Short mmCIF file of C-alpha atoms (C1' of nucleotides) in Angstrom, two decimals:
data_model
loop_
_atom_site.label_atom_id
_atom_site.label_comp_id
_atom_site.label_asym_id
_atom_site.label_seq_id
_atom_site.Cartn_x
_atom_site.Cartn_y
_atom_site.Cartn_z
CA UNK A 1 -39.19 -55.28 1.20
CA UNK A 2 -36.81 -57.14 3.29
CA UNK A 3 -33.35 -57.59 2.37
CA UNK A 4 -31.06 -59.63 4.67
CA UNK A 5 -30.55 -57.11 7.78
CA UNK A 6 -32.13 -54.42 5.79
CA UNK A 7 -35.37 -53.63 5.09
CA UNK A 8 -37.40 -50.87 3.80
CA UNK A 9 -41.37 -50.13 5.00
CA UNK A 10 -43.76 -47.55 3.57
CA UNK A 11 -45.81 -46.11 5.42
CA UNK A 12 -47.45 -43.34 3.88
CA UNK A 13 -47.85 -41.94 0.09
CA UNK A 14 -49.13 -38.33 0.18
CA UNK A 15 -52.17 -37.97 -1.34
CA UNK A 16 -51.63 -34.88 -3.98
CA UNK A 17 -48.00 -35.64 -5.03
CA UNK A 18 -45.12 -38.41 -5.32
CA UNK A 19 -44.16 -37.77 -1.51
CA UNK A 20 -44.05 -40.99 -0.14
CA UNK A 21 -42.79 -41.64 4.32
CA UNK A 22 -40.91 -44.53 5.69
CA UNK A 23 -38.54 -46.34 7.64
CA UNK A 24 -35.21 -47.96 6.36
CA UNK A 25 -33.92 -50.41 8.45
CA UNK A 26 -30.05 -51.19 9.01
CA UNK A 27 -27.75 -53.30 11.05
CA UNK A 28 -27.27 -49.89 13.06
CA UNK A 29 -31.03 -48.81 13.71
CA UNK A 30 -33.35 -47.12 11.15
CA UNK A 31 -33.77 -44.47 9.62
CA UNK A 32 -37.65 -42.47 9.06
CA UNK A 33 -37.65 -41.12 5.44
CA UNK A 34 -37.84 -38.81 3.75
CA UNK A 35 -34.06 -38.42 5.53
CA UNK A 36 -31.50 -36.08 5.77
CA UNK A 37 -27.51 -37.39 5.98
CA UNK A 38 -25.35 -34.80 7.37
CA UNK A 39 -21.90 -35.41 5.42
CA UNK A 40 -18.90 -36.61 7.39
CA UNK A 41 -16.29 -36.73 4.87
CA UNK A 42 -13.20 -37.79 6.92
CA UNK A 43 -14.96 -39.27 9.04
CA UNK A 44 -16.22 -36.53 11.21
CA UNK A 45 -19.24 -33.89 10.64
CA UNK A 46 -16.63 -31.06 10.57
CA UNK A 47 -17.11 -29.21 13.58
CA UNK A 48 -19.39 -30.99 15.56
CA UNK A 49 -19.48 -34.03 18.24
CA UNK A 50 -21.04 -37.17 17.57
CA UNK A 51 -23.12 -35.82 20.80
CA UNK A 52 -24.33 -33.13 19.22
CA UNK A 53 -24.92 -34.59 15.66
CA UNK A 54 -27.13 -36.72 17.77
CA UNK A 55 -29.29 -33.74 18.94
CA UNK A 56 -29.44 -32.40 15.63
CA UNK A 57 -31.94 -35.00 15.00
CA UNK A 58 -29.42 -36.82 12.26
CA UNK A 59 -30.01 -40.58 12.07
CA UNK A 60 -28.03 -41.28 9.10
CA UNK A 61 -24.63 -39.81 8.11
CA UNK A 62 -22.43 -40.03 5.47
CA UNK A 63 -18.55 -40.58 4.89
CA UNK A 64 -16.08 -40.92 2.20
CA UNK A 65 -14.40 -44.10 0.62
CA UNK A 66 -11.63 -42.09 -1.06
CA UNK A 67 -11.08 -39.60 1.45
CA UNK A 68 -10.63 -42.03 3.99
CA UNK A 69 -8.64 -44.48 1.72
CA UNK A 70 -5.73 -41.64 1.69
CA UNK A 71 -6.24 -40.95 5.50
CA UNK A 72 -6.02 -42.50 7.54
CA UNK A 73 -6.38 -45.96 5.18
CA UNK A 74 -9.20 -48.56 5.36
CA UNK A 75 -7.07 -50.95 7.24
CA UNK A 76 -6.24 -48.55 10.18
CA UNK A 77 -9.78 -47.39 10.29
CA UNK A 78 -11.00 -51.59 10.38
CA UNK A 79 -8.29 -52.44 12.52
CA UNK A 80 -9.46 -49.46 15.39
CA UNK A 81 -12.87 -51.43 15.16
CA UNK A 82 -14.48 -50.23 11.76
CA UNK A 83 -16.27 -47.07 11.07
CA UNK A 84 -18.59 -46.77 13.67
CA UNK A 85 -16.17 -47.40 16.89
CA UNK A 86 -13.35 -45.06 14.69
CA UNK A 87 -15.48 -42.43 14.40
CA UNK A 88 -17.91 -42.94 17.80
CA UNK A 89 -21.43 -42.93 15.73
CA UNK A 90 -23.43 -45.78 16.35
CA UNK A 91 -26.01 -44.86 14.08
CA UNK A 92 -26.45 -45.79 9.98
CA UNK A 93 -23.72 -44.24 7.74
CA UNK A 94 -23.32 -44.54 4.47
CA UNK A 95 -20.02 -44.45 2.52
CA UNK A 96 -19.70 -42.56 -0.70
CA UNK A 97 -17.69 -44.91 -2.88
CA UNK A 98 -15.08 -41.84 -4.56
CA UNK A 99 -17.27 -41.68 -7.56
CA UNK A 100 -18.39 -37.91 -7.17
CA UNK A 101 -14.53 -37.43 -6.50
CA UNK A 102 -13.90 -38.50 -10.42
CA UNK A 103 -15.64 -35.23 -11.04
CA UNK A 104 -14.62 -32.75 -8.28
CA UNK A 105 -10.87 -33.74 -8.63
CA UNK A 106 -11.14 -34.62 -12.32
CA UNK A 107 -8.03 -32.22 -13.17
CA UNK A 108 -5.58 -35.19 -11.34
CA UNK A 109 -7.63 -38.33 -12.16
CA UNK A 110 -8.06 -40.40 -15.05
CA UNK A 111 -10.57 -42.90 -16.30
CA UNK A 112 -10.74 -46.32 -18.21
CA UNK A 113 -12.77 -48.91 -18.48
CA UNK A 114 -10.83 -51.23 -15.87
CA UNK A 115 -10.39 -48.37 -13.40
CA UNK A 116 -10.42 -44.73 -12.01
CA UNK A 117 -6.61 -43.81 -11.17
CA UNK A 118 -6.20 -40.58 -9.19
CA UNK A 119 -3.12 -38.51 -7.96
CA UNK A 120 -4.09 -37.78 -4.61
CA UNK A 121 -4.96 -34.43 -4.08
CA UNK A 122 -2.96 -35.09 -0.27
CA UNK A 123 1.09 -35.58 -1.53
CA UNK A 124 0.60 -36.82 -5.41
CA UNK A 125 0.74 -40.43 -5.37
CA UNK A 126 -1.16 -41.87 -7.51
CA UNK A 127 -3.99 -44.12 -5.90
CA UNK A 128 -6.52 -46.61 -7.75
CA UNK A 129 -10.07 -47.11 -7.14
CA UNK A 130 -11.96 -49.72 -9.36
CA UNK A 131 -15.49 -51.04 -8.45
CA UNK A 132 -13.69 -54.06 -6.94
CA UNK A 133 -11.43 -51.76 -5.33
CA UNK A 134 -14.19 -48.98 -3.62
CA UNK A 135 -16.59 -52.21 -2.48
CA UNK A 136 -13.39 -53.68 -0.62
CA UNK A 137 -12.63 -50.41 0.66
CA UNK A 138 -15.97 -49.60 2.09
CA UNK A 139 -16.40 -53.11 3.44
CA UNK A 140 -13.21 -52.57 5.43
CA UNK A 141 -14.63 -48.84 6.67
CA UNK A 142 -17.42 -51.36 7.67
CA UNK A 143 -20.76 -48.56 6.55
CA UNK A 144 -24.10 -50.12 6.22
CA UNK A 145 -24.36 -48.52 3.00
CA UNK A 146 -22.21 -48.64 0.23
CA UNK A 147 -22.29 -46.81 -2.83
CA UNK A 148 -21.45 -48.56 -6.22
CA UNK A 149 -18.18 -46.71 -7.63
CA UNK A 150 -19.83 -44.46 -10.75
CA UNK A 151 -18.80 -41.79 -13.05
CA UNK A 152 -19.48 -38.76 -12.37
CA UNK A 153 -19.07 -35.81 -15.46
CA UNK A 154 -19.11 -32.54 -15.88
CA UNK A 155 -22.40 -30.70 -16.78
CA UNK A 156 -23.43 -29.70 -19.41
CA UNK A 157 -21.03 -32.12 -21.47
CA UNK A 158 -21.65 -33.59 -24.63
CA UNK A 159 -23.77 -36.25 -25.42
CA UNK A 160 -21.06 -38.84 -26.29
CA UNK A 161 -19.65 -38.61 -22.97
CA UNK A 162 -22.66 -38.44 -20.63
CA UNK A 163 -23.68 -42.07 -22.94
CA UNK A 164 -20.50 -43.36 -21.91
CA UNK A 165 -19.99 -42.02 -18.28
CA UNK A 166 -23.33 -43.59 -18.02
CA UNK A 167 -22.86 -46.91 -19.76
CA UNK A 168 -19.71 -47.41 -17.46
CA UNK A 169 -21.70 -46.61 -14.40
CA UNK A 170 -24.09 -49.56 -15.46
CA UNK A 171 -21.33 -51.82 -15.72
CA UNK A 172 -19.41 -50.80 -12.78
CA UNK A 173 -22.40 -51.24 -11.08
CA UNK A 174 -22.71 -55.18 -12.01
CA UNK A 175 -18.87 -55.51 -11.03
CA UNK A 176 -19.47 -53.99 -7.42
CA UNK A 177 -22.36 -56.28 -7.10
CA UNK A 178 -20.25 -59.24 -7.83
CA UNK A 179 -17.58 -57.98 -5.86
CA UNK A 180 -19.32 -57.48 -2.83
CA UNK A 181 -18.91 -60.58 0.28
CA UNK A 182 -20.17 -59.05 3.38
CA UNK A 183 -23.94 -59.78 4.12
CA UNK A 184 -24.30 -56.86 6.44
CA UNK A 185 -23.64 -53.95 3.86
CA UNK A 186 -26.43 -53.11 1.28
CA UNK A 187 -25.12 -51.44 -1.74
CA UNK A 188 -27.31 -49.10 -3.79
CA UNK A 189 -26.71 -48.21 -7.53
CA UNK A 190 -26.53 -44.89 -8.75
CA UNK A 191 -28.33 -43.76 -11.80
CA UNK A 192 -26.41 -41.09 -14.14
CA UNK A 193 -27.55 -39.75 -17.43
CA UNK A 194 -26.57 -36.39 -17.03
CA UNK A 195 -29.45 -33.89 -18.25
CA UNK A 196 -31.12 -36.63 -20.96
CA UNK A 197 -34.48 -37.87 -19.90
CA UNK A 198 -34.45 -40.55 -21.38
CA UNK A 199 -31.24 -41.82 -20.55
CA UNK A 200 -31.77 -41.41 -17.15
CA UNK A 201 -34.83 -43.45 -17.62
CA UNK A 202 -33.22 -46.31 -19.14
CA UNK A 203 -30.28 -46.53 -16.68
CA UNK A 204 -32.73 -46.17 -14.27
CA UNK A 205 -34.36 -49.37 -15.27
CA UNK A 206 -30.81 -51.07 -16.16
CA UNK A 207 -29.96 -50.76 -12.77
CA UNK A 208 -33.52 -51.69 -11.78
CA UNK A 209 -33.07 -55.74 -13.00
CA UNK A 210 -30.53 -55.79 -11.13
CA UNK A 211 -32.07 -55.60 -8.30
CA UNK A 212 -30.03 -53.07 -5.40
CA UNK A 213 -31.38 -52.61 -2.02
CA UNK A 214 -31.46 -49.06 -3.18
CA UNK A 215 -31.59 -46.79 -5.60
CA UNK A 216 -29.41 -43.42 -5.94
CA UNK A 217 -29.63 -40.23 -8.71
CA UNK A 218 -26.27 -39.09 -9.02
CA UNK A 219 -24.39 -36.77 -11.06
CA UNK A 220 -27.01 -33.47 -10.50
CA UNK A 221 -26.89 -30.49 -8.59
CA UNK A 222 -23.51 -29.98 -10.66
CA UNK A 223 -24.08 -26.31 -11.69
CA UNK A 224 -27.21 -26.59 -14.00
CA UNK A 225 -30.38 -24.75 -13.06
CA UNK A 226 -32.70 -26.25 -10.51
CA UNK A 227 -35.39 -26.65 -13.32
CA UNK A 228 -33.26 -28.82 -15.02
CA UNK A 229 -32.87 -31.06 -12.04
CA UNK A 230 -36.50 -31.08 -11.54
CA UNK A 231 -36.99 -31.95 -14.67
CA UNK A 232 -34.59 -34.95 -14.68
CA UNK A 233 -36.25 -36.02 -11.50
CA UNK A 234 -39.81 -35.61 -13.32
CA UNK A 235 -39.03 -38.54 -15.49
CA UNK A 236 -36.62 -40.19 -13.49
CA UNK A 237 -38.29 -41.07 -10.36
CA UNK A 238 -40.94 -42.78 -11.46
CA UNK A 239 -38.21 -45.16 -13.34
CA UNK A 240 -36.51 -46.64 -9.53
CA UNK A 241 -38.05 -49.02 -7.89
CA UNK A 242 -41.04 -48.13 -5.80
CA UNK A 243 -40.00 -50.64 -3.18
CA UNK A 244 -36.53 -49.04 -2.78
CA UNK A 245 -35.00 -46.37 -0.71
CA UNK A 246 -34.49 -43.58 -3.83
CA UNK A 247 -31.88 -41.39 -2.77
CA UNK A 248 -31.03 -37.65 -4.50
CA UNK A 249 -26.72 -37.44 -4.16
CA UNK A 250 -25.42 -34.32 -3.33
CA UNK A 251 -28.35 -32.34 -2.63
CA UNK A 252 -29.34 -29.79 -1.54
CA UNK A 253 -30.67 -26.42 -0.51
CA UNK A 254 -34.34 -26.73 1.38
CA UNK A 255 -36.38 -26.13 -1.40
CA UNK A 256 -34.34 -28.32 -3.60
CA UNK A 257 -35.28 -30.86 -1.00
CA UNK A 258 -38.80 -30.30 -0.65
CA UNK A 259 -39.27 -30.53 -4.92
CA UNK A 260 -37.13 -33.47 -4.45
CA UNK A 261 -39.51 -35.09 -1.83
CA UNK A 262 -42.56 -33.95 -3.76
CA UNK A 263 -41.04 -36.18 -6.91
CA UNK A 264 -40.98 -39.06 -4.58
CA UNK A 265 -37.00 -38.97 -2.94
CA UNK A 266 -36.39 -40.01 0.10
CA UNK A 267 -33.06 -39.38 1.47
CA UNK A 268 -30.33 -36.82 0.50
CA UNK A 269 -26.93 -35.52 1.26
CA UNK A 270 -25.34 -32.18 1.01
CA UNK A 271 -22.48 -30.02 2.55
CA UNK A 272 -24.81 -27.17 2.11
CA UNK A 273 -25.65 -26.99 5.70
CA UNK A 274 -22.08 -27.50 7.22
CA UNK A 275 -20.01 -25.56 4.58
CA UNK A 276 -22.68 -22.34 4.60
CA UNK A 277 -22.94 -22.89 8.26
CA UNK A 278 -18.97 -22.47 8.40
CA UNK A 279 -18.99 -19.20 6.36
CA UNK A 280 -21.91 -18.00 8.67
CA UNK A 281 -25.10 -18.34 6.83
CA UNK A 282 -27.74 -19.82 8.43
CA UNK A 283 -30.92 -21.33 7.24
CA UNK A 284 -34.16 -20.24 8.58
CA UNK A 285 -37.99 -20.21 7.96
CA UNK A 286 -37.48 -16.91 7.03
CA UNK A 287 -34.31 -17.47 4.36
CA UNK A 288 -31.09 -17.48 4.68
CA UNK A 289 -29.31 -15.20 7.30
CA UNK A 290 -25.83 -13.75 5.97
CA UNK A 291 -24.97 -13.46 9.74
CA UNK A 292 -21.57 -11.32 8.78
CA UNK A 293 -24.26 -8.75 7.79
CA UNK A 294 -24.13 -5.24 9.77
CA UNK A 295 -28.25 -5.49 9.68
CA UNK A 296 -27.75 -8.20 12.89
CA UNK A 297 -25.23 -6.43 14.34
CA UNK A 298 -27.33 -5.68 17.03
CA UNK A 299 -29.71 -8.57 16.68
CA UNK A 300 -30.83 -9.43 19.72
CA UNK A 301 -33.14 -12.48 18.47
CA UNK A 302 -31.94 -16.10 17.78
CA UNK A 303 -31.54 -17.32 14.35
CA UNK A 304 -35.15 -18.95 14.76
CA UNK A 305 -37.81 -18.74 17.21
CA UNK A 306 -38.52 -21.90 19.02
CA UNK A 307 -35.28 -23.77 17.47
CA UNK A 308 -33.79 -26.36 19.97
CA UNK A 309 -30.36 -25.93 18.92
CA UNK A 310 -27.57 -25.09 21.19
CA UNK A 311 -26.60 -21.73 18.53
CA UNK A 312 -30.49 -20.57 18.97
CA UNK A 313 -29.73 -19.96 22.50
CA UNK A 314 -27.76 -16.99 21.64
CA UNK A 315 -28.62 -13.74 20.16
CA UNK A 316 -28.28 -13.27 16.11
CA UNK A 317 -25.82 -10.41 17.55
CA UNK A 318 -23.32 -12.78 19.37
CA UNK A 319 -23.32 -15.26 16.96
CA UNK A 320 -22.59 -12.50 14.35
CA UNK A 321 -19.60 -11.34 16.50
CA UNK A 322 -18.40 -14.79 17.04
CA UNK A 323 -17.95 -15.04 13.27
CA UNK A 324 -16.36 -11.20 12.88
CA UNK A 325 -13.53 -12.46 15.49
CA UNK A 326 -12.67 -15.77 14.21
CA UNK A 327 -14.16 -17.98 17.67
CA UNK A 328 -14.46 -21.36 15.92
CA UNK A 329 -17.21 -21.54 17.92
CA UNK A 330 -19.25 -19.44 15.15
CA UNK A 331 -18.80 -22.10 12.74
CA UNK A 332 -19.47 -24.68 15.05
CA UNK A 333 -22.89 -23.33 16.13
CA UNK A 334 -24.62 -22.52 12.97
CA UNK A 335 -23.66 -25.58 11.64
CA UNK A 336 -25.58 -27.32 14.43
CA UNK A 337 -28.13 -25.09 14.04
CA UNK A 338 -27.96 -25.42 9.78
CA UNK A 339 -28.29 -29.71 10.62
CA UNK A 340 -31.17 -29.36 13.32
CA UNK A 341 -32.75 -26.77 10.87
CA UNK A 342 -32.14 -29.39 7.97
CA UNK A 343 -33.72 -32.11 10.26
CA UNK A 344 -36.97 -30.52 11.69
CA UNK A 345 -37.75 -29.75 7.88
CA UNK A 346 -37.30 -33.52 6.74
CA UNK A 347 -39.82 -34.06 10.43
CA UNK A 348 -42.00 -31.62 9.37
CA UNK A 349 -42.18 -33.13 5.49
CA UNK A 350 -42.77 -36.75 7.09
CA UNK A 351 -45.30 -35.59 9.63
CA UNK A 352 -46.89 -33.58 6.10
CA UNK A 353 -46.84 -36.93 3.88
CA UNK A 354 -48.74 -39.28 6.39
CA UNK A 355 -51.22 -35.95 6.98
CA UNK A 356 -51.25 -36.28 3.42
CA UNK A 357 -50.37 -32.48 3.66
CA UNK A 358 -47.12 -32.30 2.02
CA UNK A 359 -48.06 -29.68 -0.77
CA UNK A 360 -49.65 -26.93 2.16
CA UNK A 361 -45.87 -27.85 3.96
CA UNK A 362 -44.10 -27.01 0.75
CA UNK A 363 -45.83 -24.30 -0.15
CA UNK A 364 -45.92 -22.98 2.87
CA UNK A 365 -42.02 -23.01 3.16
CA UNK A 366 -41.79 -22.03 0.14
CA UNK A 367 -43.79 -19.07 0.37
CA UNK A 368 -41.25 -18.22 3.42
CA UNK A 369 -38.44 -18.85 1.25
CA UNK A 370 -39.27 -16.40 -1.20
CA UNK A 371 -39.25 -19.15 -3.91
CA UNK A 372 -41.83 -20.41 -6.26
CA UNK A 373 -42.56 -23.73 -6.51
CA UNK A 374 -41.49 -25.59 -9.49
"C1'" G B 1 22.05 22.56 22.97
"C1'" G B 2 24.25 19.60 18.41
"C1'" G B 3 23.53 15.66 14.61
"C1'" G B 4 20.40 12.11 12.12
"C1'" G B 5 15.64 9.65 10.84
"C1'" G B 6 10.43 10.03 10.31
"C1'" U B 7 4.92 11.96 9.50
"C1'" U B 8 0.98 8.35 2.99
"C1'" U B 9 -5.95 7.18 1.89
"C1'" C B 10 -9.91 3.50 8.51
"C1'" C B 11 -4.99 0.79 10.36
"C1'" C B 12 -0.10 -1.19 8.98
"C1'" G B 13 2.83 -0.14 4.92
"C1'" A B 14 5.02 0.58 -0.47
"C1'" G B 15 5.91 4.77 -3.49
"C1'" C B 16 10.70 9.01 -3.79
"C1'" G B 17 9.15 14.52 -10.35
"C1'" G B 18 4.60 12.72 -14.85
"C1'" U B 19 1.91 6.04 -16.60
"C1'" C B 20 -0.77 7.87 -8.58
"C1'" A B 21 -6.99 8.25 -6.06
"C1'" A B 22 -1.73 6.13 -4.88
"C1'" A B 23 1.20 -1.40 -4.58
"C1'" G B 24 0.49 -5.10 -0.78
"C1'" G B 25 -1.61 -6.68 3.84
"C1'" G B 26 -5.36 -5.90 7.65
"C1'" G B 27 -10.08 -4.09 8.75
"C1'" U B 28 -14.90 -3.06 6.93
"C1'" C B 29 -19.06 -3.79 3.40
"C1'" A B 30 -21.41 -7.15 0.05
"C1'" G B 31 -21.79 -11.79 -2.66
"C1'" A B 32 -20.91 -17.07 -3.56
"C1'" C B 33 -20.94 -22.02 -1.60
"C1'" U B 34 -25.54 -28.41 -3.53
"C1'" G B 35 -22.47 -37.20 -3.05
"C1'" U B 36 -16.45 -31.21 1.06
"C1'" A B 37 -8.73 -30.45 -2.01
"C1'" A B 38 -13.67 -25.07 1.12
"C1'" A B 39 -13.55 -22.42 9.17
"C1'" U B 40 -12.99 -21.15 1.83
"C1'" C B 41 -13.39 -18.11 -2.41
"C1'" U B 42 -14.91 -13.51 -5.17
"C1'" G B 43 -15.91 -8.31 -5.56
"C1'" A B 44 -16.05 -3.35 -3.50
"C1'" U B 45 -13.66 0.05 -0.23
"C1'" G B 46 -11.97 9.30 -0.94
"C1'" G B 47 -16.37 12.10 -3.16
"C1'" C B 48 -19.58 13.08 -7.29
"C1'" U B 49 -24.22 14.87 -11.85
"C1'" U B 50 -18.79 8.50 -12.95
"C1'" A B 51 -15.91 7.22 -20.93
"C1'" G B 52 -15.45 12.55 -16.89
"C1'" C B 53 -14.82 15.83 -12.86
"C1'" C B 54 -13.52 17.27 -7.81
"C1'" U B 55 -10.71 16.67 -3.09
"C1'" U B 56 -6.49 13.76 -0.85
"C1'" C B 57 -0.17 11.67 0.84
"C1'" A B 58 1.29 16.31 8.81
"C1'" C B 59 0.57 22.00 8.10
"C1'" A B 60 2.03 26.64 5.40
"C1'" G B 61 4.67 28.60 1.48
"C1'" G B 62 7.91 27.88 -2.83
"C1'" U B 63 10.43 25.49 -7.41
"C1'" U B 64 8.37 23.15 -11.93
"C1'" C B 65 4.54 22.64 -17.87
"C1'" G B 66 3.61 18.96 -13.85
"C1'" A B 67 4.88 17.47 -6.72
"C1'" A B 68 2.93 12.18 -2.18
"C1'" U B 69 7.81 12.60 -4.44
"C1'" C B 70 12.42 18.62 -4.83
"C1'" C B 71 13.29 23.36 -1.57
"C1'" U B 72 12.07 26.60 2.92
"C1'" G B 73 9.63 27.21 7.43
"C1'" U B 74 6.26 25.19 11.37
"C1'" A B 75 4.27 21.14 14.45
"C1'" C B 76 4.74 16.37 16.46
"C1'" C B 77 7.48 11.47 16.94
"C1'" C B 78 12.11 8.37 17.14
"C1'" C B 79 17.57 7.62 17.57
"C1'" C B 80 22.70 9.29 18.69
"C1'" C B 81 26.09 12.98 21.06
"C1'" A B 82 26.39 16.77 25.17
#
RNA sequence: GGGGGGUUUCCCGAGCGGUCAAAGGGGUCAGACUGUAAAUCUGAUGGCUUAGCCUUCACAGGUUCGAAUCCUGUACCCCCCA
């Protein structure tokens, strides 16, 4: 499919499940799918250089319409040169339109039909964001992606409200659309629906007519169990456009990722690897290492064997102490480490899928994990 | 030599007759973290055969139904006077 500047090219469906490989294409250089976004809230990957988020093996990263509406303000950020130049990445990112912030800082925010009004969480003022609103925003930040403002709830919630969070979504949806003017910005739609199969399904195909350059699950990985989400995904997935970039919000850990990918997903997002890398648990082949842990004390191995990252230089042992003294530079080198961990697994799954191996990959991660597969 | 103040559980530090195994920090140990109000948050932290019992508040003795808390002596530390 080709879609002004964008375009999106399959390239392999695995042969025993939903796993599909590809390349999206963007004003800013592609990005090979399945994909990983490393999230850049304020417009920085907390912690680490653009340099370094390079090495990681990140393509794609992500960054925040309401976050960087407060600070420092769209208009400072496009007059410095737009997103890219403000923030040195020359690479895709994609701007989260405040939508998942209508559920995280629900307690200050409320919601009509015309508009989400928040009181920011910064000094109290009250700021609005309507689907008019978070397109001009994000087309000021200047992303290549821009999310369609949606409404995120609370699960589990009841049924009225997920039919009417969703039902707004839809029509926000139409109104970002029409709001949108630049030609160089794709804006996907994100499908809610909470944990209701069938509602999920018929958003999905709501959104579906009208016909985004992509296609986004939101509004999981929100505190119900991972079966659940599978289970949404199960019926959901196969509900987006095939010909569409189908992107899982918000999540998640690795195996999360790989059931994701196995039910056909293609790119994802999560703080996982950042925020756990900051409070010194690293992701490995082997599980998760609770580095703060008097078992590495005396580790003398690095978190992984054969890791590129600039943290797997170093013993288990020194990274450990570097977290027991409070050296930023703890945090700062398992969350490379967490990202280039995070990446080599979304390699390894696309190297699987056009093997037509992705279920031995999986299972074999799993298996390493200590999870079953679901 | 004389006068005054102090010694609390790993550390700092509250407590000043019972409700004290002893506040609060720190440290340590463990856990959590999924479109980032998070380099954050939670729990545990004398021992045990754990609805209870035992051993702790410099050391020894004493007063009291009952002492980390009061008294006497000893040790060490700090301040002032000579």
């Amino acid at each position: 499919m080709t879609l002004g500047r964008f375009s999106f090219e399959l390239h392999a469906i695995d042969s025993g499940s939903a796993a599909r490989a590809g390349t999206f294409h963007t004003p800013h250089g592609p990005v090979e799918m399945p994909a990983f976004m490393p999230v850049g809230t304020q417009g920085t990957v907390k912690g680490l250089t653009v340099e370094s988020l390079g090495a990681s093996g990140a393509q794609m990263i992500l960054a925040n319409t309401y976050h960087l509406a407060l600070r420092p303000g769209e208009e400072v950020v496009r007059d410095l040169g737009g997103l890219h130049a403000f923030c040195g990445w020359n690479g895709p990112i994609l701007t989260d339109s405040g939508g998942f912030q209508l559920f995280s800082l629900a307690h200050n925010t409320s919601i009509t039909e015309d508009k989400a009004i928040f009181r920011s969480h910064v000094d109290g003022r009250a700021f609005e964001l309507s689907p008019e609103r978070a397109v001009a925003i994000q087309e000021a930040l200047g992303s290549d992606v821009a999310m369609v403002l949606d409404h995120v709830v609370a699960l589990p919630n009841d049924e009225a409200a997920i039919r009417d969070a969703t039902e707004r979504t839809i029509r926000w949806a139409r109104r970002c659309r029409d709001a949108q003017t630049r030609g160089d910005q794709a804006l996907f739609a994100i499908v809610q629906g909470g944990l209701d199969g069938p509602l999920r399904v018929e958003c999905a195909r709501r959104l579906a007519e009208m016909d985004f350059p992509g296609y986004a699950i939101g509004g999981l990985s929100v505190g119900e169990e991972p079966a659940d989400m599978y289970r949404i995904l199960d019926c959901t997935v196969p509900a987006m456009p095939e010909a569409r970039p189908r992107y899982l919000m918000g999540v998640g850990r690795p195996q999360d990722m790989l059931e994701a990918i196995r039910r056909g997903i293609d790119l994802f997002d999560c703080v996982l690897p950042t925020r756990n890398g900051r409070n010194a648990l690293a992701f490995t082949d082997a599980g998760p290492v609770r580095l703060r842990n008097l078992q590495y004390e005396r580790d003398p191995r690095p978190l992984e064997e054969g890791c590129p990252c600039a943290g797997c230089r170093h013993s288990r042992g020194y990274l450990r102490h570097l977290f027991m003294v409070g050296e930023m530079l703890g945090p700062v080198l398992v969350s490379l480490h967490n990202l280039t961990y995070y990446q080599r697994l979304l390699g390894q799954a696309r190297r699987a899928i056009c093997e037509g191996k992705f279920s031995e990959l999986a299972d074999e991660k799993l298996r390493g994990w200590g999870v079953f597969a679901s």
